[in-house]
Amino acid sequence: MSSWRSWHRPLVLFAAAMAVMAVVSAVGLLADDRVLAGSAIWFKPFKFAVSFVVYALALAWMLTLVTRGRRVGWWAGTVVALSSLGEMAIITGQVIRGKRSHFNHATPFDETLFSTMAVTVVVLWTGTLVIAVLLLRARMADRAAAWAIRSGVLLALVGAGFGFLMTQPTPEQRAAGNLDTADVIGAHSVGVPDGGPSMPLTGWSTTGGDLRIPHFVGMHALQLLPLFLLALVALAPRFPRLREPGVRLRLVLVASGAYAAVVALVTWQALRGQPLIHPDGATLVAAALITAATAVCGYGVLRSTPVPLQADSDSVSDSADKELVA
């Protein structure tokens, strides 16, 4: 990977600030026993801070790969950092006040803060979209690296987009008919109220669907698909077939397709009001089909490509090293 000193500076500084915020939130979890919407009040800023650290660092590195429109990319990255910082400031401020940050329409001030957060999310999404377009246009020597990065950022955009679904009134809220005076409009959960029984660490609902799951899975394709390619490069000295750039490219394409299918699956599951840990028969069948298709395609890639007759184990990473681990 290129030296971190060449990474996008505002995003790196934002990631450092979020690392500090994660520590502060962890202390808050231990020292502050307040509970809000069924969860420890400092849990939300902790999760957001950790997520922002990995998201910002991934974008900061990817911007070093942009070959055309570098200035536009710098400004897009800066906009992402500033909008994300604004969102975290509101989340933390509401925690200090003991109020909900998301979906809060209890007072004009709370409603203004939530509306401001909605704007920051749109700005963040737009900035990431600009970076995605620049990466699609970038010239990268290694095609596997190019597809891992581009697929990751595009799936991250899809994942981020699920946040907009959460802001819409739920069927139950619409049925109540008091949207003009309701304190809360929108929800993470589907089919059950927010704040019910949840999974440890993630806080995802165990009694209904949860839109935070496709949101999380989609956004972190930004890191996981490039890491998958790094794993292939690392394994190449032991497995001769992985020394072929074409093999790594096809495996990345298989992984990208499988990841997109998983995002679609957990979205379908959440929208049906089904908890992640309690899948029904249809969900299990779909998961089995995705697993089988991925295994068959991966096996086909490895089986159909001949082992190079002369492979130098010291040069297995080819130009992928230049793109990902130089």
Coordinates of C-alpha atoms in Angstrom, one line a residue:
M1 CA 0.0 0.0 0.0
S2 CA 1.3 3.5 -0.7
S3 CA 2.7 5.4 2.3
W4 CA 0.0 6.7 4.6
R5 CA 1.6 10.2 4.3
S6 CA 0.3 10.4 0.7
W7 CA -3.2 9.5 1.8
H8 CA -6.0 12.1 1.8
R9 CA -5.0 14.3 4.8
P10 CA -8.5 15.5 5.9
L11 CA -9.9 11.9 5.9
V12 CA -6.9 10.7 7.8
L13 CA -7.3 13.4 10.4
F14 CA -11.0 12.6 10.6
A15 CA -10.3 8.9 11.2
A16 CA -7.8 9.9 14.0
A17 CA -10.5 12.0 15.6
M18 CA -13.0 9.1 15.4
A19 CA -10.5 6.8 17.0
V20 CA -10.3 9.2 19.9
M21 CA -14.1 9.4 19.9
A22 CA -14.3 5.6 20.0
V23 CA -12.2 5.6 23.2
V24 CA -14.3 8.4 24.7
S25 CA -17.5 6.5 23.9
A26 CA -16.1 3.3 25.4
V27 CA -15.4 5.2 28.6
G28 CA -18.9 6.5 28.4
L29 CA -20.2 3.0 28.1
L30 CA -18.5 2.1 31.4
A31 CA -19.1 5.3 33.3
D32 CA -22.6 6.3 32.1
D33 CA -25.4 4.0 33.0
R34 CA -28.1 5.9 31.0
V35 CA -30.2 3.9 28.6
L36 CA -31.9 5.3 25.5
A37 CA -34.3 3.4 23.2
G38 CA -33.3 0.2 24.8
S39 CA -29.6 0.6 24.4
A40 CA -26.7 2.1 26.4
I41 CA -26.7 5.8 25.5
W42 CA -23.0 5.8 24.4
F43 CA -23.3 2.7 22.2
K44 CA -24.4 4.6 19.1
P45 CA -21.5 7.1 19.0
F46 CA -19.1 4.2 19.7
K47 CA -20.4 2.2 16.7
F48 CA -20.4 5.2 14.5
A49 CA -16.9 6.2 15.5
V50 CA -15.5 2.7 14.8
S51 CA -17.3 2.5 11.5
F52 CA -16.1 5.9 10.4
V53 CA -12.5 5.0 11.2
V54 CA -12.4 2.2 8.7
Y55 CA -14.6 3.9 6.2
A56 CA -12.5 7.1 6.2
L57 CA -9.1 5.3 6.0
A58 CA -10.3 3.2 3.1
L59 CA -11.4 6.3 1.1
A60 CA -8.2 8.1 2.1
W61 CA -6.1 5.3 0.6
M62 CA -8.3 4.9 -2.5
L63 CA -8.0 8.5 -3.4
T64 CA -4.2 7.9 -4.0
L65 CA -5.3 5.6 -6.9
V66 CA -7.2 8.3 -8.7
T67 CA -5.3 9.2 -11.9
R68 CA -7.7 11.8 -13.4
G69 CA -9.5 14.5 -11.5
R70 CA -7.2 14.5 -8.5
R71 CA -8.3 17.9 -7.4
V72 CA -12.0 17.0 -7.6
G73 CA -11.2 13.8 -5.6
W74 CA -9.4 15.9 -2.9
W75 CA -12.5 18.1 -2.5
A76 CA -14.9 15.2 -2.6
G77 CA -12.9 13.5 0.2
T78 CA -12.8 16.7 2.2
V79 CA -16.6 17.0 1.8
V80 CA -17.0 13.4 3.1
A81 CA -14.8 14.2 6.1
L82 CA -16.6 17.4 7.0
S83 CA -20.1 16.0 6.5
S84 CA -19.2 12.9 8.6
L85 CA -17.8 15.1 11.3
G86 CA -21.0 17.2 11.4
E87 CA -23.1 14.0 11.8
M88 CA -20.9 12.8 14.6
A89 CA -21.1 16.1 16.4
I90 CA -24.9 16.0 16.4
I91 CA -24.9 12.4 17.5
T92 CA -22.6 13.1 20.4
G93 CA -24.3 16.3 21.3
Q94 CA -27.7 14.5 21.6
V95 CA -26.1 11.8 23.8
I96 CA -24.9 14.5 26.1
R97 CA -28.4 16.0 26.2
G98 CA -29.8 12.5 26.8
K99 CA -31.9 12.7 23.6
R100 CA -32.3 10.5 20.5
S101 CA -30.3 11.7 17.5
H102 CA -32.1 9.7 14.8
F103 CA -35.8 10.0 13.9
N104 CA -36.3 12.6 16.7
H105 CA -39.1 15.1 16.0
A106 CA -40.0 15.7 19.7
T107 CA -39.2 19.4 19.6
P108 CA -38.4 21.9 16.8
F109 CA -34.8 21.9 17.9
D110 CA -34.5 18.1 17.8
E111 CA -36.3 18.1 14.5
T112 CA -33.8 20.6 13.1
L113 CA -30.9 18.6 14.3
F114 CA -32.2 15.4 12.6
S115 CA -32.9 17.3 9.4
T116 CA -29.4 18.6 9.5
M117 CA -28.1 15.1 9.9
A118 CA -30.2 14.0 6.9
V119 CA -28.4 16.7 4.9
T120 CA -25.0 15.6 6.0
V121 CA -25.8 12.0 5.0
V122 CA -26.8 13.1 1.5
V123 CA -23.7 15.2 1.2
L124 CA -21.6 12.2 2.4
W125 CA -23.2 9.9 -0.1
T126 CA -22.7 12.4 -2.9
G127 CA -19.1 12.9 -2.1
T128 CA -18.6 9.1 -2.1
L129 CA -20.4 8.9 -5.4
V130 CA -17.9 11.4 -6.9
I131 CA -15.0 9.3 -5.6
A132 CA -16.6 6.2 -7.1
V133 CA -16.8 7.8 -10.5
L134 CA -13.2 8.9 -10.3
L135 CA -12.1 5.4 -9.4
L136 CA -14.1 4.0 -12.3
R137 CA -12.2 6.3 -14.6
A138 CA -8.8 5.7 -13.0
R139 CA -6.2 3.7 -14.9
M140 CA -4.9 0.9 -12.7
A141 CA -2.3 -1.5 -13.9
D142 CA -3.8 -4.6 -12.2
R143 CA -7.4 -5.4 -13.3
A144 CA -8.1 -7.4 -10.2
A145 CA -7.2 -4.5 -8.0
A146 CA -9.3 -2.2 -10.1
W147 CA -12.4 -4.4 -9.8
A148 CA -11.9 -5.0 -6.1
I149 CA -11.7 -1.3 -5.4
R150 CA -14.5 -0.3 -7.8
S151 CA -16.9 -3.0 -6.7
G152 CA -16.2 -2.2 -3.1
V153 CA -17.0 1.5 -3.4
L154 CA -20.1 0.9 -5.5
L155 CA -21.5 -1.6 -3.0
A156 CA -20.6 0.9 -0.2
L157 CA -22.8 3.4 -2.0
V158 CA -25.7 0.9 -2.1
G159 CA -25.2 0.2 1.6
A160 CA -25.2 3.8 2.5
G161 CA -28.3 4.4 0.5
F162 CA -30.3 2.1 2.9
G163 CA -30.0 4.8 5.4
F164 CA -32.6 6.8 3.5
L165 CA -35.1 3.9 3.9
M166 CA -34.8 4.2 7.7
T167 CA -36.0 7.8 7.7
Q168 CA -39.4 7.0 6.1
P169 CA -42.4 6.5 8.4
T170 CA -43.1 2.9 9.3
P171 CA -46.5 1.3 8.4
E172 CA -47.3 1.5 12.1
Q173 CA -46.5 5.2 12.3
R174 CA -48.6 5.9 9.2
A175 CA -51.5 3.9 10.6
A176 CA -51.4 5.9 13.8
G177 CA -52.2 9.0 11.7
N178 CA -50.3 11.5 13.8
L179 CA -47.2 12.2 11.7
D180 CA -47.5 15.9 12.2
T181 CA -47.3 15.6 15.9
A182 CA -45.3 12.3 16.4
D183 CA -42.1 12.5 18.5
V184 CA -40.4 9.8 16.4
I185 CA -40.7 9.3 12.6
G186 CA -38.7 6.5 11.0
A187 CA -37.0 3.4 12.5
H188 CA -34.2 1.0 12.1
S189 CA -36.4 -2.0 12.8
V190 CA -39.0 -3.5 10.5
G191 CA -42.2 -5.1 12.0
V192 CA -41.2 -4.3 15.6
P193 CA -40.6 -1.1 17.5
D194 CA -37.0 0.1 17.9
G195 CA -35.4 -0.6 21.3
G196 CA -36.5 -4.2 21.6
P197 CA -34.4 -7.3 22.2
S198 CA -31.2 -7.1 20.3
M199 CA -27.9 -8.9 19.4
P200 CA -24.9 -8.1 21.6
L201 CA -22.2 -5.8 20.1
T202 CA -24.2 -4.9 17.0
G203 CA -27.5 -4.0 18.6
W204 CA -29.5 -5.5 15.7
S205 CA -33.0 -6.6 16.4
T206 CA -33.6 -10.3 17.3
T207 CA -37.4 -10.1 17.0
G208 CA -37.8 -8.3 13.7
G209 CA -36.1 -7.1 10.6
D210 CA -33.3 -4.5 10.9
L211 CA -32.2 -2.2 8.0
R212 CA -28.9 -1.5 9.7
I213 CA -27.8 -4.9 8.6
P214 CA -27.7 -4.3 4.8
H215 CA -26.5 -0.8 5.6
F216 CA -23.5 -2.2 7.5
V217 CA -22.8 -5.1 5.1
G218 CA -23.0 -2.9 2.1
M219 CA -20.8 0.0 3.4
H220 CA -18.0 -2.3 4.5
A221 CA -17.6 -3.9 1.1
L222 CA -15.3 -0.9 0.7
Q223 CA -12.7 -2.6 2.9
L224 CA -13.6 -6.3 2.6
L225 CA -13.2 -6.7 -1.2
P226 CA -9.8 -5.1 -1.4
L227 CA -8.8 -7.2 1.6
F228 CA -10.0 -10.3 -0.2
L229 CA -7.6 -9.5 -3.1
L230 CA -4.8 -8.9 -0.6
A231 CA -5.4 -12.4 0.8
L232 CA -5.1 -13.9 -2.7
V233 CA -1.8 -12.1 -3.2
A234 CA -0.6 -13.3 0.2
L235 CA -1.6 -16.9 -0.7
A236 CA -0.1 -16.8 -4.1
P237 CA 3.4 -18.1 -3.1
R238 CA 1.8 -21.3 -1.8
F239 CA -0.9 -21.8 -4.5
P240 CA 0.6 -21.5 -8.1
R241 CA -2.8 -20.8 -9.7
L242 CA -3.1 -17.6 -7.7
R243 CA 0.0 -16.3 -9.4
E244 CA -1.9 -15.7 -12.6
P245 CA -3.4 -12.2 -12.7
G246 CA -6.4 -13.5 -14.7
V247 CA -7.2 -16.0 -12.0
R248 CA -7.2 -13.3 -9.3
L249 CA -9.3 -11.1 -11.5
R250 CA -12.0 -13.8 -12.0
L251 CA -12.0 -14.7 -8.3
V252 CA -12.5 -11.0 -7.4
L253 CA -15.4 -10.9 -9.8
V254 CA -16.9 -14.0 -8.2
A255 CA -16.4 -12.5 -4.7
S256 CA -18.0 -9.2 -5.8
G257 CA -21.0 -11.0 -7.2
A258 CA -21.3 -13.1 -4.1
Y259 CA -21.1 -10.0 -1.9
A260 CA -23.7 -8.2 -3.9
A261 CA -26.0 -11.3 -3.6
V262 CA -25.5 -11.3 0.2
V263 CA -26.4 -7.6 0.4
A264 CA -29.5 -8.3 -1.6
L265 CA -30.3 -11.3 0.7
V266 CA -30.0 -9.5 4.0
T267 CA -32.0 -6.6 2.6
W268 CA -34.8 -8.9 1.5
Q269 CA -34.7 -10.6 4.9
A270 CA -34.9 -7.2 6.8
L271 CA -37.7 -5.8 4.7
R272 CA -39.8 -8.9 5.5
G273 CA -39.4 -8.2 9.2
Q274 CA -37.2 -11.2 9.8
P275 CA -34.4 -11.2 12.3
L276 CA -30.9 -12.1 11.0
I277 CA -30.5 -14.9 13.4
H278 CA -33.9 -16.4 12.8
P279 CA -34.1 -17.1 9.1
D280 CA -37.0 -18.9 7.6
G281 CA -36.9 -21.6 4.9
A282 CA -36.9 -19.2 2.0
T283 CA -33.9 -17.3 3.4
L284 CA -32.0 -20.5 4.1
V285 CA -32.6 -21.7 0.6
A286 CA -31.5 -18.4 -0.9
A287 CA -28.4 -18.5 1.3
A288 CA -27.6 -22.0 0.2
L289 CA -28.0 -21.1 -3.5
I290 CA -25.6 -18.2 -3.1
T291 CA -23.1 -20.4 -1.3
A292 CA -23.3 -23.1 -3.9
A293 CA -23.1 -20.7 -6.8
T294 CA -20.1 -19.0 -5.3
A295 CA -18.3 -22.3 -4.6
V296 CA -19.0 -23.7 -8.1
C297 CA -17.8 -20.5 -9.8
G298 CA -14.7 -20.3 -7.6
Y299 CA -13.9 -23.9 -8.3
G300 CA -14.5 -23.4 -12.0
V301 CA -12.1 -20.5 -12.1
L302 CA -9.4 -22.5 -10.3
R303 CA -10.0 -25.6 -12.3
S304 CA -10.2 -24.1 -15.8
T305 CA -6.9 -22.2 -15.6
P306 CA -3.7 -24.1 -16.2
V307 CA -0.8 -23.7 -13.7
P308 CA 2.0 -21.6 -15.1
L309 CA 4.9 -23.8 -16.2
Q310 CA 7.5 -21.5 -14.7
A311 CA 6.4 -19.4 -11.8
D312 CA 8.7 -17.3 -9.7
S313 CA 7.3 -17.2 -6.2
D314 CA 9.1 -13.9 -5.6
S315 CA 7.0 -12.1 -8.2
V316 CA 3.6 -13.6 -7.6
S317 CA 1.9 -10.4 -6.8
D318 CA 2.7 -8.8 -10.1
S319 CA 1.2 -5.3 -10.5
A320 CA -1.3 -6.0 -7.7
D321 CA 1.5 -5.2 -5.3
K322 CA 1.8 -1.8 -6.9
E323 CA -1.9 -1.1 -6.5
L324 CA -2.5 -2.7 -3.1
V325 CA 0.7 -3.5 -1.1
A326 CA 3.5 -1.5 -2.5

